[in-house]
PDB file of N, CA, C and O in Angstrom:
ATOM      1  N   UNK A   2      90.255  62.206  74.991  1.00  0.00           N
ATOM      2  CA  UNK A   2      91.153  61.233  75.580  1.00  0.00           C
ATOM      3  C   UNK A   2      92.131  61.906  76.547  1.00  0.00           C
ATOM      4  O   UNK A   2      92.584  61.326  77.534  1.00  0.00           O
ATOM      5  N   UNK A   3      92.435  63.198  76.196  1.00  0.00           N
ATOM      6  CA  UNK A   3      93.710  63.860  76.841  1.00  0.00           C
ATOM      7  C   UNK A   3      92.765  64.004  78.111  1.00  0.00           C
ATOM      8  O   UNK A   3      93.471  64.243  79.091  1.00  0.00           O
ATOM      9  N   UNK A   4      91.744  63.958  78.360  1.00  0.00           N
ATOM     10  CA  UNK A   4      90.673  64.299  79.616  1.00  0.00           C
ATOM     11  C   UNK A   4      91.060  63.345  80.981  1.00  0.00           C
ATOM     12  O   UNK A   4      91.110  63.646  82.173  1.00  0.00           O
ATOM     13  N   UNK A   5      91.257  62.339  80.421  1.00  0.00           N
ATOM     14  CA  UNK A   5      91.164  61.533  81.849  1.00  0.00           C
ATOM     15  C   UNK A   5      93.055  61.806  82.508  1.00  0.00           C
ATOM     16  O   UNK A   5      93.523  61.097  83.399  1.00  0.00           O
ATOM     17  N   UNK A   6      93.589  62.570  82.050  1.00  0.00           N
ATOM     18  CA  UNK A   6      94.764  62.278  82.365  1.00  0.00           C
ATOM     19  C   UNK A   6      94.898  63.806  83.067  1.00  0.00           C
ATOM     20  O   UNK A   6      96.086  64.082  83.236  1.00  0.00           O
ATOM     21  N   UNK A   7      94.170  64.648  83.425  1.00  0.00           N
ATOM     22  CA  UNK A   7      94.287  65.875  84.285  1.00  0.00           C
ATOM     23  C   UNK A   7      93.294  66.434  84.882  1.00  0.00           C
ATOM     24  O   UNK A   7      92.329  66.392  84.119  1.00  0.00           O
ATOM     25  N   UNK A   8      93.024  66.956  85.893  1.00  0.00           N
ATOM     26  CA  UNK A   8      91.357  67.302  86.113  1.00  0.00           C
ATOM     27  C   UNK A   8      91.152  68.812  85.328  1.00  0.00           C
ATOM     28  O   UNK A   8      91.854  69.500  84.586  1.00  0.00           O
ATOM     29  N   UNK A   9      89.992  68.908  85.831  1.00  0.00           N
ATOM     30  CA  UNK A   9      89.347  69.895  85.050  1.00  0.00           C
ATOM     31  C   UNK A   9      89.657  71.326  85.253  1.00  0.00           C
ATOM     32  O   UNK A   9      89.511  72.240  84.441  1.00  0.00           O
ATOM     33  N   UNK A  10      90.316  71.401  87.021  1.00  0.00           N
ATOM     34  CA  UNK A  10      90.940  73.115  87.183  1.00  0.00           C
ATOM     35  C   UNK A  10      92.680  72.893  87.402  1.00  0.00           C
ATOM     36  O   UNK A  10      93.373  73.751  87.948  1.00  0.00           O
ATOM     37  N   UNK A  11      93.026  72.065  87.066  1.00  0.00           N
ATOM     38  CA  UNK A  11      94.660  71.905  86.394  1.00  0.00           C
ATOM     39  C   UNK A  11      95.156  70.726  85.843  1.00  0.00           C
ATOM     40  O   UNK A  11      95.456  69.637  86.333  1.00  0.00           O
ATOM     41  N   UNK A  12      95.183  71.334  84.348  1.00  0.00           N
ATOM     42  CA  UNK A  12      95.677  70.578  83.522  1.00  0.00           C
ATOM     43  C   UNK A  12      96.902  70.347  83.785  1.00  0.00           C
ATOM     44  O   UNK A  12      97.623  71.052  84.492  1.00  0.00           O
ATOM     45  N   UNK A  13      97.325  68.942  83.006  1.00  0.00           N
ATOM     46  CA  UNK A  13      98.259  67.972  83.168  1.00  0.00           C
ATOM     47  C   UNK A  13      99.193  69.119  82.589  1.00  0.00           C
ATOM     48  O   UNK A  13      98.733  70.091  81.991  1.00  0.00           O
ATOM     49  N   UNK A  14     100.947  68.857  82.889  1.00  0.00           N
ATOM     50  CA  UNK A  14     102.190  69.112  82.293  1.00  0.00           C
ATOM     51  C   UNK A  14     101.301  68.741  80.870  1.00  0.00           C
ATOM     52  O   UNK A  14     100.639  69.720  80.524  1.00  0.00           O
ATOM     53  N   UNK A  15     101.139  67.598  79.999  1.00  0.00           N
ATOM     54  CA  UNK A  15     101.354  66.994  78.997  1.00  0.00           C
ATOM     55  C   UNK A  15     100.336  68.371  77.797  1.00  0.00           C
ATOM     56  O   UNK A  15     100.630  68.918  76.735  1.00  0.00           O
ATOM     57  N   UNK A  16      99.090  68.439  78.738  1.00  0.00           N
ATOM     58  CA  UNK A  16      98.250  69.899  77.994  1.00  0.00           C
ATOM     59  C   UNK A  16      98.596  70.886  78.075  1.00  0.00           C
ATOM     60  O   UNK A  16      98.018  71.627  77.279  1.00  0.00           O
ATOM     61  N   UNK A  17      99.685  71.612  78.987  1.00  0.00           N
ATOM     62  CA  UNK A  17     100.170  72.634  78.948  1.00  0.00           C
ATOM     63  C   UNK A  17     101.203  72.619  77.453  1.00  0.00           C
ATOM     64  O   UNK A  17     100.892  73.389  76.544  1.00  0.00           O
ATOM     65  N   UNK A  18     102.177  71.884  77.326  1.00  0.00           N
ATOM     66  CA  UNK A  18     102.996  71.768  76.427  1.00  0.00           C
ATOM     67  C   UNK A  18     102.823  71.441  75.287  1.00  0.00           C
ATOM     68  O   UNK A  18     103.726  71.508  74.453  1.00  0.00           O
ATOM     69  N   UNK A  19     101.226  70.883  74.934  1.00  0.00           N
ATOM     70  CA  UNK A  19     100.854  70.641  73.293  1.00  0.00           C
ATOM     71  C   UNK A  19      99.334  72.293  72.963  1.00  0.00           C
ATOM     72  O   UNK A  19      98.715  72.715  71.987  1.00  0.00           O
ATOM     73  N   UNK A  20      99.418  72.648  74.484  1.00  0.00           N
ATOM     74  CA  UNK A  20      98.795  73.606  74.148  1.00  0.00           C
ATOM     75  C   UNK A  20      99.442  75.011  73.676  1.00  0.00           C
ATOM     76  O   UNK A  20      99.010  75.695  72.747  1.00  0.00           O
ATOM     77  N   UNK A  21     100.888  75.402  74.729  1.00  0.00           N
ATOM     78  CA  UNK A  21     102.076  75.658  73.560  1.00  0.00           C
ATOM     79  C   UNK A  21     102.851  75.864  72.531  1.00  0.00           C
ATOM     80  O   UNK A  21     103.502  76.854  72.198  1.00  0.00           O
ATOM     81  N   UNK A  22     102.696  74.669  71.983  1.00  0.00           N
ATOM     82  CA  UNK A  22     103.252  73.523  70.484  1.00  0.00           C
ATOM     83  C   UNK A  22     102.438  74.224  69.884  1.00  0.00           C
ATOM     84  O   UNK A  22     102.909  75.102  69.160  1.00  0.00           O
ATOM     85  N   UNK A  23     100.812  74.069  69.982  1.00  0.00           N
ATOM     86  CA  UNK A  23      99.723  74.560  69.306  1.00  0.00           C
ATOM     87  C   UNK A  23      99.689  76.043  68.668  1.00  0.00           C
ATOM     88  O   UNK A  23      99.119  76.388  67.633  1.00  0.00           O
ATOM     89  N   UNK A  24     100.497  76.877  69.615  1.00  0.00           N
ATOM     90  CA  UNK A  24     100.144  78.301  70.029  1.00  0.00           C
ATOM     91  C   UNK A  24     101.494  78.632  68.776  1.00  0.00           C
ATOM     92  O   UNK A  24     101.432  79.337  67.768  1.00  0.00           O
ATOM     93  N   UNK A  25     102.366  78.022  69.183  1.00  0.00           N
ATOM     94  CA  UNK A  25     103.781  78.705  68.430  1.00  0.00           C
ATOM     95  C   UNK A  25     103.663  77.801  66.621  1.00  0.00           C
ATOM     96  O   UNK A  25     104.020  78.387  65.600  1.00  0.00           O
ATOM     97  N   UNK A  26     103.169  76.521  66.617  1.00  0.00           N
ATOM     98  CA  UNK A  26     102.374  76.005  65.578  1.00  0.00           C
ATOM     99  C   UNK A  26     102.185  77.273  64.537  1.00  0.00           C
ATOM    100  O   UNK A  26     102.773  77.691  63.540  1.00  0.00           O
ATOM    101  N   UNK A  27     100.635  77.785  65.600  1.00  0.00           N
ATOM    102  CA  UNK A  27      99.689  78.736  64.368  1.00  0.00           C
ATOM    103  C   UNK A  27     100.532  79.663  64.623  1.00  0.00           C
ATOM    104  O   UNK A  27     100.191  80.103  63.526  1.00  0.00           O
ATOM    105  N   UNK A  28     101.451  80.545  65.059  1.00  0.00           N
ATOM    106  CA  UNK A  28     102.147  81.709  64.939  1.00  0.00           C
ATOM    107  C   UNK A  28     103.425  81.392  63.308  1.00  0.00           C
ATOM    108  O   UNK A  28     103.605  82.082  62.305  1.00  0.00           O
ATOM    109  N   UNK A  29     103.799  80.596  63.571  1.00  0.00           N
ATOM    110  CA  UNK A  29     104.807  80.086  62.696  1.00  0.00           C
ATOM    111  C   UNK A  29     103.463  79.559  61.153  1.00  0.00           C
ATOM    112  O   UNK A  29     103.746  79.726  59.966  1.00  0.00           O
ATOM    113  N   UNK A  30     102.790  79.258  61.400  1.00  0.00           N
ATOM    114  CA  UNK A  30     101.866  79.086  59.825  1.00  0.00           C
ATOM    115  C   UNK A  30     101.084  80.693  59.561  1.00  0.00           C
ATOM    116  O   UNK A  30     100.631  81.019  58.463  1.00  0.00           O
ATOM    117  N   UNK A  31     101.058  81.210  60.277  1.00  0.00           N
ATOM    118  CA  UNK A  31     100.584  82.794  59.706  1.00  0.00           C
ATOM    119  C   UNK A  31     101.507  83.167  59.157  1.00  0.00           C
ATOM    120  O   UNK A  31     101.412  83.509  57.979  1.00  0.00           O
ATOM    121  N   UNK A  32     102.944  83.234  59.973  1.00  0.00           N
ATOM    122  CA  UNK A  32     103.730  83.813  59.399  1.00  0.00           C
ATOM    123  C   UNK A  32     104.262  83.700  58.071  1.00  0.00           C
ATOM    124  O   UNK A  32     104.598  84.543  57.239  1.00  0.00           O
ATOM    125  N   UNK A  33     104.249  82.025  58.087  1.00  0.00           N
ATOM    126  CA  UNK A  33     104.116  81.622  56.089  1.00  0.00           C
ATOM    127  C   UNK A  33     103.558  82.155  55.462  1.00  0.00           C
ATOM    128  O   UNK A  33     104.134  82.866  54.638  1.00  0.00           O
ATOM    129  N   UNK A  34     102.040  82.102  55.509  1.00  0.00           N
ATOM    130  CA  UNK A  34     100.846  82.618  54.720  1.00  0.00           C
ATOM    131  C   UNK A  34     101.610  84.067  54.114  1.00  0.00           C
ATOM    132  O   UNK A  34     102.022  84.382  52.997  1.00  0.00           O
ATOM    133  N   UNK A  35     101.555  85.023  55.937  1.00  0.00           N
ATOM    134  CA  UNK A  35     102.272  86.142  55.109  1.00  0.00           C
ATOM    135  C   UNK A  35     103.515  86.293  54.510  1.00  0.00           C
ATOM    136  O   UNK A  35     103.813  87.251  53.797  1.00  0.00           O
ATOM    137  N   UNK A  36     104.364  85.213  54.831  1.00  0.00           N
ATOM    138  CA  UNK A  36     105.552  85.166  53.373  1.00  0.00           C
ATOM    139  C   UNK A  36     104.908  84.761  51.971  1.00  0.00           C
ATOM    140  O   UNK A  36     105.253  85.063  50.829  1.00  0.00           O
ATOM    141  N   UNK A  37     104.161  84.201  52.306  1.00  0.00           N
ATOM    142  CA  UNK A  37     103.710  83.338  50.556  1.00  0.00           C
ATOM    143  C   UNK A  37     102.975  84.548  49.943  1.00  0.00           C
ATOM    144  O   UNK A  37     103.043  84.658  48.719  1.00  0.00           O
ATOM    145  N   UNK A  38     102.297  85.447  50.626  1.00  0.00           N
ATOM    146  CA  UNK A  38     101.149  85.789  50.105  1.00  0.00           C
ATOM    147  C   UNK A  38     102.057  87.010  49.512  1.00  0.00           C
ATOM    148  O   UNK A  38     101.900  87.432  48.366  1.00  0.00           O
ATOM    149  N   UNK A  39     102.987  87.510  50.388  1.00  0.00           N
ATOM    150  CA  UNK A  39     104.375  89.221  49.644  1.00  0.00           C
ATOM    151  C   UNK A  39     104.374  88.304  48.340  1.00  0.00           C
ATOM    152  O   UNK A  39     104.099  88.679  47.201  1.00  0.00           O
ATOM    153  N   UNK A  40     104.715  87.105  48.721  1.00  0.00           N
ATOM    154  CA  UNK A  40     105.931  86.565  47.270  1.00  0.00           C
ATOM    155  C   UNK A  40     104.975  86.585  46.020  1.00  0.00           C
ATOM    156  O   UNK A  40     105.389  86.625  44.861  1.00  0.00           O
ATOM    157  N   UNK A  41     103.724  86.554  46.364  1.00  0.00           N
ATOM    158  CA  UNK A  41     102.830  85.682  45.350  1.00  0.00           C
ATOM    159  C   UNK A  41     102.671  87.521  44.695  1.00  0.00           C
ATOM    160  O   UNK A  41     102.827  87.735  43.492  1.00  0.00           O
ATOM    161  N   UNK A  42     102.368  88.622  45.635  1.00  0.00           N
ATOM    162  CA  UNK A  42     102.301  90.033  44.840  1.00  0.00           C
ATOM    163  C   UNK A  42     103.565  90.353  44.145  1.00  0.00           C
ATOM    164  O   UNK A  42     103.628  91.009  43.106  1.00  0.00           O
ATOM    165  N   UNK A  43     104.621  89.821  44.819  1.00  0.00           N
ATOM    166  CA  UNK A  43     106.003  90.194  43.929  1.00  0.00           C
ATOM    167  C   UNK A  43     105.817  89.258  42.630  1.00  0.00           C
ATOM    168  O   UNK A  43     106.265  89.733  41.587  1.00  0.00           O
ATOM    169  N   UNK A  44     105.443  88.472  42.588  1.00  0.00           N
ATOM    170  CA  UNK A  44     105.830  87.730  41.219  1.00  0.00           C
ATOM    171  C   UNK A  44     104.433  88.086  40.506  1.00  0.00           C
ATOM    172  O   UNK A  44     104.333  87.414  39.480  1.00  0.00           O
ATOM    173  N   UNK A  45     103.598  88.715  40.661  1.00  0.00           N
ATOM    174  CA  UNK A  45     102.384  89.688  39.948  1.00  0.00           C
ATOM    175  C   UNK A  45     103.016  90.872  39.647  1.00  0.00           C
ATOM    176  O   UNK A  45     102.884  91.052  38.436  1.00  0.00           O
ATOM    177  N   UNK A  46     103.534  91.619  40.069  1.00  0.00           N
ATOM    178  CA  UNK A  46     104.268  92.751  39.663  1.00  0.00           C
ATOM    179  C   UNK A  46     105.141  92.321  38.695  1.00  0.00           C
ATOM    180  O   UNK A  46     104.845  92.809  37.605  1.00  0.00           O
ATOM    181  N   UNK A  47     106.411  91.365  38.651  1.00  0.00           N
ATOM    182  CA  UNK A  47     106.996  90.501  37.805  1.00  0.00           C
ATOM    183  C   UNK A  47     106.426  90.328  36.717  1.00  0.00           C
ATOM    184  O   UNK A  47     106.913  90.557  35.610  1.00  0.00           O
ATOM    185  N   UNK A  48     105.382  89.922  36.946  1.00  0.00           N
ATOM    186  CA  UNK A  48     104.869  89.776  35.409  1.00  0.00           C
ATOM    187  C   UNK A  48     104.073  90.770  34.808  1.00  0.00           C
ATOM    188  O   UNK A  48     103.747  90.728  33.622  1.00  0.00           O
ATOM    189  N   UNK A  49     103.758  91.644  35.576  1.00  0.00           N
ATOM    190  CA  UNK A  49     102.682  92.690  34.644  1.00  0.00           C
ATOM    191  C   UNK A  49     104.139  93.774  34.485  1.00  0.00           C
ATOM    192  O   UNK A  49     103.938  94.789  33.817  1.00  0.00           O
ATOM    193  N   UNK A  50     105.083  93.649  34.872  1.00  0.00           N
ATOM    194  CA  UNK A  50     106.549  94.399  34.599  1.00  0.00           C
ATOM    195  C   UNK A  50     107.081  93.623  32.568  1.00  0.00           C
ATOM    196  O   UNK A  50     107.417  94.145  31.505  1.00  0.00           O
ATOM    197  N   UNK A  51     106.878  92.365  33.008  1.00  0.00           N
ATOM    198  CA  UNK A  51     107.505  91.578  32.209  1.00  0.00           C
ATOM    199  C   UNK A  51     106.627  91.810  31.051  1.00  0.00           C
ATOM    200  O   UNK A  51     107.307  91.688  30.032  1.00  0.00           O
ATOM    201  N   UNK A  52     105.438  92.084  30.785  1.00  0.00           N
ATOM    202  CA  UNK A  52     104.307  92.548  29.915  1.00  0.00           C
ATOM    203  C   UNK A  52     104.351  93.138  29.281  1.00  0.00           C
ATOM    204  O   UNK A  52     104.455  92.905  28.076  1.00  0.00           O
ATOM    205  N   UNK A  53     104.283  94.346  29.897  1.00  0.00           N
ATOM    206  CA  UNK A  53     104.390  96.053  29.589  1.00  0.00           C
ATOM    207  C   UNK A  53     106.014  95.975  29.262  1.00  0.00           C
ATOM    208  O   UNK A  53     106.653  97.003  29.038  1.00  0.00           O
ATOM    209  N   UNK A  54     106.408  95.119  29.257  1.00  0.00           N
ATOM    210  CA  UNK A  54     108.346  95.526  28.281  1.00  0.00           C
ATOM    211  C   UNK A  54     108.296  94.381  27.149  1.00  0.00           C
ATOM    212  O   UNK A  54     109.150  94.414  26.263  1.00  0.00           O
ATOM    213  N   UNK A  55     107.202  93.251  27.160  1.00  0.00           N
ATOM    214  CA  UNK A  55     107.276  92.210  25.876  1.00  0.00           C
ATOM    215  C   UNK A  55     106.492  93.911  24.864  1.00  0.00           C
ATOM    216  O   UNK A  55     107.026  94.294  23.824  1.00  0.00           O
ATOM    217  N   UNK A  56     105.622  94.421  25.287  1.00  0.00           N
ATOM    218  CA  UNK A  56     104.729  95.339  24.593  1.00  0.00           C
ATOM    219  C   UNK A  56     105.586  96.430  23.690  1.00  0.00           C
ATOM    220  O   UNK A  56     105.809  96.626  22.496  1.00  0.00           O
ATOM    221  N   UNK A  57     105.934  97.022  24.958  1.00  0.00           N
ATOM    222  CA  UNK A  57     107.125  97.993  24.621  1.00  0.00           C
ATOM    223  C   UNK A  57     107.907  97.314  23.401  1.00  0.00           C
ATOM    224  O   UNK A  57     107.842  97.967  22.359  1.00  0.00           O
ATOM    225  N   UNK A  58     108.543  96.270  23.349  1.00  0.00           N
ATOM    226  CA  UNK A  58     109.606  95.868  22.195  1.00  0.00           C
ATOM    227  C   UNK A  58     108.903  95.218  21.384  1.00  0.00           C
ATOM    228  O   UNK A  58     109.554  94.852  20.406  1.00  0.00           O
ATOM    229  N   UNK A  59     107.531  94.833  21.376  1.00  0.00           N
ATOM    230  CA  UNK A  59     107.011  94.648  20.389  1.00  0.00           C
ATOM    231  C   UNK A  59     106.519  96.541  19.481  1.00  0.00           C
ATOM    232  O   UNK A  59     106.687  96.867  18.306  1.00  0.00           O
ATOM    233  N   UNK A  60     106.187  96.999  20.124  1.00  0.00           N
ATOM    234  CA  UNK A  60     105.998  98.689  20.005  1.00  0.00           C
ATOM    235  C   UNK A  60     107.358  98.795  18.998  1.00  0.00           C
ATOM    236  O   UNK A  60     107.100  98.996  17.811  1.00  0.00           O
ATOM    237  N   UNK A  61     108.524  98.698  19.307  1.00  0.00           N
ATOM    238  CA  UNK A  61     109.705  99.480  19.135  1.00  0.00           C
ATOM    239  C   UNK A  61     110.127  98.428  17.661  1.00  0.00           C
ATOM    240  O   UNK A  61     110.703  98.908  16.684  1.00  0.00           O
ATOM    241  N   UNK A  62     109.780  97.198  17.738  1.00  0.00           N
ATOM    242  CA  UNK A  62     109.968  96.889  16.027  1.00  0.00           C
ATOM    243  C   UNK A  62     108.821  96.365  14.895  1.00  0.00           C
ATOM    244  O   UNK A  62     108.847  95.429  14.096  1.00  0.00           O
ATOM    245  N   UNK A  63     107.712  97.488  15.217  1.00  0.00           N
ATOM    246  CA  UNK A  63     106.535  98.107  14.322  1.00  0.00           C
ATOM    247  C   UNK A  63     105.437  96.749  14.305  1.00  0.00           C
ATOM    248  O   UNK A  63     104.696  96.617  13.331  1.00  0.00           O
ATOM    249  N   UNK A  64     105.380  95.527  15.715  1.00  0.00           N
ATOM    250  CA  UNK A  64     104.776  94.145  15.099  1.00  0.00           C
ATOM    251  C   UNK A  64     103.394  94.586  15.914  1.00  0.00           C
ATOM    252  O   UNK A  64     102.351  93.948  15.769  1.00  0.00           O
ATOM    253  N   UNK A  65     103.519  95.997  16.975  1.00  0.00           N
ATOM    254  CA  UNK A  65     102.258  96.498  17.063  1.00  0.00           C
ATOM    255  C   UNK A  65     101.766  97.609  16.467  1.00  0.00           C
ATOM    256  O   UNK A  65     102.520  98.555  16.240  1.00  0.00           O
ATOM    257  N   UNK A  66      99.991  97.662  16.021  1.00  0.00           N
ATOM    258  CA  UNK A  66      99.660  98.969  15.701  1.00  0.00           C
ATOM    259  C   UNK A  66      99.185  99.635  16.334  1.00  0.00           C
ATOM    260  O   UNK A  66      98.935 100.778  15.952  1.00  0.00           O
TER     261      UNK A  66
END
């Protein structure tokens, strides 16, 4: 549809600016991914931290053998 509104060797203002939108879009959703994806190893470390110290104090009042 966006076709009939620019020719084919220069696109309209309107495709330049959602092609843009598009561009800074997927830059800004990678960049999530790679926030989500640190957070998701930090809270794996968190818990295999949180593990190995339930262990430990189970160790330290004799409820492991």
């Amino acid at each position: 549809m966006i076709d009939r509104y620019h020719y084919q060797d220069s696109p309209c203002e309107l495709c330049v600016r959602l092609a843009e939108e598009k561009e800074l879009l997927q830059q800004q959703l990678d960049l999530a991914v790679e926030v989500i994806a640190q957070q998701i190893e930090m809270l794996e470390d968190m818990r295999t931290e949180a593990e190995a110290s339930n262990m430990r104090h189970l160790d330290d009042f004799g409820f492991r053998n």
